[in-house]
PDB file of C-alpha atoms in Angstrom:
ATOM      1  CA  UNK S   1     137.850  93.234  81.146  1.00 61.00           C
ATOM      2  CA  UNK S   2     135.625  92.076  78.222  1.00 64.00           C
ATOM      3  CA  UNK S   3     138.689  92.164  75.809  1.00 64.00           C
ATOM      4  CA  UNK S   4     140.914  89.897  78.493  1.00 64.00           C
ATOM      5  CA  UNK S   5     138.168  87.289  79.295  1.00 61.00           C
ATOM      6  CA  UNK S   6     137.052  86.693  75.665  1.00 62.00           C
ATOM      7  CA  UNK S   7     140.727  86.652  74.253  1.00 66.00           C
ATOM      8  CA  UNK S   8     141.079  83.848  71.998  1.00 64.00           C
ATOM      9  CA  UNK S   9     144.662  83.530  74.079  1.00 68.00           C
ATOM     10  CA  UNK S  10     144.319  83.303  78.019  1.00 64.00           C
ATOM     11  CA  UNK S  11     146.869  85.496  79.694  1.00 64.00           C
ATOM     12  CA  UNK S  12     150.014  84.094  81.005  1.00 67.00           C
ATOM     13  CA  UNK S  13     149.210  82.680  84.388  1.00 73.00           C
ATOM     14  CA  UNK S  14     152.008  82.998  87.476  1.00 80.00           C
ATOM     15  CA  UNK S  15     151.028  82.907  91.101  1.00 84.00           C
ATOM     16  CA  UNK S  16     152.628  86.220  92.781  1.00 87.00           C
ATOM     17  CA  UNK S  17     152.672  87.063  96.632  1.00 90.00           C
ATOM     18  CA  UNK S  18     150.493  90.185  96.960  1.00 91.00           C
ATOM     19  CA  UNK S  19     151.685  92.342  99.519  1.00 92.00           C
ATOM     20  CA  UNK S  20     150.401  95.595 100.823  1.00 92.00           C
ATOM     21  CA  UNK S  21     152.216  97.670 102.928  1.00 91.00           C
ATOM     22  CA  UNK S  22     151.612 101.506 104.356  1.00 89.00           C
ATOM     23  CA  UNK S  23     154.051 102.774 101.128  1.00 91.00           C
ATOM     24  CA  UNK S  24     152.668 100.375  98.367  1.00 93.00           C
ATOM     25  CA  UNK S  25     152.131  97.292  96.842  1.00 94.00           C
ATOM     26  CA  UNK S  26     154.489  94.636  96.250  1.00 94.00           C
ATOM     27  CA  UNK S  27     154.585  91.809  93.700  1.00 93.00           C
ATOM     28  CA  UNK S  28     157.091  88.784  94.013  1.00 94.00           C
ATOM     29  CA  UNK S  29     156.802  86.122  91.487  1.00 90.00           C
ATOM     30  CA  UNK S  30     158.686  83.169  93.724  1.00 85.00           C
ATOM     31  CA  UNK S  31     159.007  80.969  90.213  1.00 85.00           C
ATOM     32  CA  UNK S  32     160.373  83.923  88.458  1.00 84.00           C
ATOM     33  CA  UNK S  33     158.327  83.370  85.583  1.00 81.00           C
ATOM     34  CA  UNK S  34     157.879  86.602  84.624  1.00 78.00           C
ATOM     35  CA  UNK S  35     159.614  88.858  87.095  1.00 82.00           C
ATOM     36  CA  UNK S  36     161.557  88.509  90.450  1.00 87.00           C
ATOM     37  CA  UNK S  37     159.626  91.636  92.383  1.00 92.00           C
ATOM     38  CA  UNK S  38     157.962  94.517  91.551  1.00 92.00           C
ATOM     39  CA  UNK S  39     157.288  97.518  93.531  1.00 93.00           C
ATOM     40  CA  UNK S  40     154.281 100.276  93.366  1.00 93.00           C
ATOM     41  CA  UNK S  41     154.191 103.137  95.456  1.00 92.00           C
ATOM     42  CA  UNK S  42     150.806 104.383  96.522  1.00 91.00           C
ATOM     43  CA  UNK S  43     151.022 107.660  94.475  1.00 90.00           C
ATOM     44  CA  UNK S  44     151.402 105.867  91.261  1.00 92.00           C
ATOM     45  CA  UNK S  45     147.686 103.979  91.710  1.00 93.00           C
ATOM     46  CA  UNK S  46     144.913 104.944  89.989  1.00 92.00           C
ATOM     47  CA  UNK S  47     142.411 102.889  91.447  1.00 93.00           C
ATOM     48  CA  UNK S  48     141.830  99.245  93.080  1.00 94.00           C
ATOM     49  CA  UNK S  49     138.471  97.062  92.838  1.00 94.00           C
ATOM     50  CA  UNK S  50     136.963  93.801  92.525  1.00 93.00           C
ATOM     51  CA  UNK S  51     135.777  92.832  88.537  1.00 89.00           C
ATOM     52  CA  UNK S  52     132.076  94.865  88.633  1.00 85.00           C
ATOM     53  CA  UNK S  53     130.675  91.598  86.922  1.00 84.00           C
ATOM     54  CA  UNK S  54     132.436  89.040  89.535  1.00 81.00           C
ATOM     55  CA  UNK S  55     133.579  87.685  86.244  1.00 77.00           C
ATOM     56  CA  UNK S  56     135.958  84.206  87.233  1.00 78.00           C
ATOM     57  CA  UNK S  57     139.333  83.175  85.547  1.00 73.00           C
ATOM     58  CA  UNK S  58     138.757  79.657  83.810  1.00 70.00           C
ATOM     59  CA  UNK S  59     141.474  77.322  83.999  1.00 67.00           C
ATOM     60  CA  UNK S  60     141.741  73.824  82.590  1.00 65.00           C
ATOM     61  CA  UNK S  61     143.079  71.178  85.313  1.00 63.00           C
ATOM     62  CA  UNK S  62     145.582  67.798  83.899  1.00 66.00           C
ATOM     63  CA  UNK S  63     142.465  66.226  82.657  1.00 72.00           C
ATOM     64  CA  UNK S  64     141.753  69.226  80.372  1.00 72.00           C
ATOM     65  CA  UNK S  65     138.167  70.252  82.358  1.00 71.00           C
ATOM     66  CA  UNK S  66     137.564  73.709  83.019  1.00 68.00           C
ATOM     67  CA  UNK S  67     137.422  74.887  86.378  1.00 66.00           C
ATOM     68  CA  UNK S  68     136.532  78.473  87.600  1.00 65.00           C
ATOM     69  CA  UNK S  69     138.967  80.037  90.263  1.00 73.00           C
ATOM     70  CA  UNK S  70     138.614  82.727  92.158  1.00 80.00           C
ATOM     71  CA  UNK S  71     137.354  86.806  92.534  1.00 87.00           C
ATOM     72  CA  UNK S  72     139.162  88.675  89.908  1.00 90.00           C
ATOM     73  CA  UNK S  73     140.419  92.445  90.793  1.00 93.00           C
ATOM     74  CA  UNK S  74     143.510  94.575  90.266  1.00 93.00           C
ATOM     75  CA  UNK S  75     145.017  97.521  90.222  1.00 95.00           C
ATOM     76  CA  UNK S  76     145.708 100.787  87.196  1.00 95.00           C
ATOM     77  CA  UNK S  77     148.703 102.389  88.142  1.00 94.00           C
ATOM     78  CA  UNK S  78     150.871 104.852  86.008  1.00 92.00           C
ATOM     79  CA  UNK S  79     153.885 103.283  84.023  1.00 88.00           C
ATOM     80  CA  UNK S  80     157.400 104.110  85.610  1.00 81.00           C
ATOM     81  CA  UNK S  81     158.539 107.298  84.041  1.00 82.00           C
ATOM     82  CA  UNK S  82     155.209 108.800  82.319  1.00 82.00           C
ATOM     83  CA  UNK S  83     152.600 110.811  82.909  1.00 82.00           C
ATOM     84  CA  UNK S  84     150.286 109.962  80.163  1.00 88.00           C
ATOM     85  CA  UNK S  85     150.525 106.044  80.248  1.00 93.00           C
ATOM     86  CA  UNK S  86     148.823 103.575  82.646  1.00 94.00           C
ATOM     87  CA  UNK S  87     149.201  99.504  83.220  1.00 90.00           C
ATOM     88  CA  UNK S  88     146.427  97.470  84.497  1.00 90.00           C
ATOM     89  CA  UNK S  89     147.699  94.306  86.718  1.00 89.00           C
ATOM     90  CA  UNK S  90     144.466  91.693  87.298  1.00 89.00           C
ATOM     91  CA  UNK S  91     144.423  88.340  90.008  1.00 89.00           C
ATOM     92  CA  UNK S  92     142.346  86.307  90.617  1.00 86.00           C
ATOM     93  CA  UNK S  93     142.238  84.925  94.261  1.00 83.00           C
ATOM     94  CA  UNK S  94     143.567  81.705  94.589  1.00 77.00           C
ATOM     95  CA  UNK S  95     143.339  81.020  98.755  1.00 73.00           C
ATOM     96  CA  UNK S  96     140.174  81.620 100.484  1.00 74.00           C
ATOM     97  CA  UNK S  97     142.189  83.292 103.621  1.00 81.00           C
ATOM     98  CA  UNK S  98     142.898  85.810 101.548  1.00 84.00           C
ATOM     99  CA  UNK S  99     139.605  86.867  99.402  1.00 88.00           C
ATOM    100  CA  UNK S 100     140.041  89.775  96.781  1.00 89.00           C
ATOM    101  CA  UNK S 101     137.698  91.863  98.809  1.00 91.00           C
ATOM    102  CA  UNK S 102     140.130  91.693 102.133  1.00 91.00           C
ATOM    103  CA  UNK S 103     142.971  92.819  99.322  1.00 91.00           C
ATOM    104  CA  UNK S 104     141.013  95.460  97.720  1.00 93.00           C
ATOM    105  CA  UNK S 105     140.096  97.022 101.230  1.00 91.00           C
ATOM    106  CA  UNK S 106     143.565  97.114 102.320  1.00 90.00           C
ATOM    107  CA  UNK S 107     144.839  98.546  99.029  1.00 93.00           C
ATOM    108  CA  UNK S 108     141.599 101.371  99.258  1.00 92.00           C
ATOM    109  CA  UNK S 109     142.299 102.009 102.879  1.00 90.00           C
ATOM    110  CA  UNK S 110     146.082 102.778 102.044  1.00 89.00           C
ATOM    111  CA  UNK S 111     145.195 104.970  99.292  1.00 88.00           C
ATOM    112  CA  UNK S 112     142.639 107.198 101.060  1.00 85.00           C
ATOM    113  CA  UNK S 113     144.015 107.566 104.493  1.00 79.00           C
ATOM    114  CA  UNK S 114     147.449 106.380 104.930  1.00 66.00           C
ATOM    115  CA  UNK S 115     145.591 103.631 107.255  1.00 47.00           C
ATOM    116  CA  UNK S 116     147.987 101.752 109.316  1.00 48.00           C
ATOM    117  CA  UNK S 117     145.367  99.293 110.507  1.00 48.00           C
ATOM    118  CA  UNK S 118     144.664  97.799 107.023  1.00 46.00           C
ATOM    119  CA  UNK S 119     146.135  94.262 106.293  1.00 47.00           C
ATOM    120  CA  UNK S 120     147.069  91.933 103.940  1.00 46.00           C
TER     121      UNK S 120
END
């Protein structure tokens, strides 16, 4: 996390729906900047949390001001096709209906039960 919030570049921003459901998580990039959608079964993640610092993304708005947005957390999960390699995927929350700790907790509850009553 250090390395990504003191790059010199910011990442690539793109808004994603973030959808959890009993067999995975499920990106969708409606812009298509990056990707269309993007599927991760449960047995390829590693782990789920919230950024142990509670570290913020900084933007800059149209009149060049930084603002600080929302919870960072994410997700490791193993690369398609390997055993050895992992990616790490990090968001930032971006509507309060939907805070990263409600995300995490359905992601965690998936994981270690199978629980069908955990939403997002």
């Amino acid at each position: 996390m250090e390395k990504t919030f003191n790059s010199e570049k910011s990442p690539a921003i793109t808004e994603v729906h973030f959808k959890v459901t009993s067999v995975g998580i499920t990106l969708t990039d409606n812009k298509r900047r990056l990707f269309f959608r993007r599927h991760y079964p449960f047995n390829t993640i590693t782990h789920c949390g919230l950024e142990a610092k509670d570290q913020r993304w900084t933007i800059k708005d149209e009149s060049e001001r930084s603002i600080s947005i929302g919870r960072v957390f994410g997700f490791v999960a193993r690369k398609l096709g390997s055993t050895t390699e992992n990616s790490c995927h990090l968001f930032s929350e971006l509507n309060s209906n939907q805070p990263a700790s409600s995300i995490v907790n359905a992601v965690t509850n998936f994981m270690i039960c199978g629980d069908s009553s955990a939403k997002s």
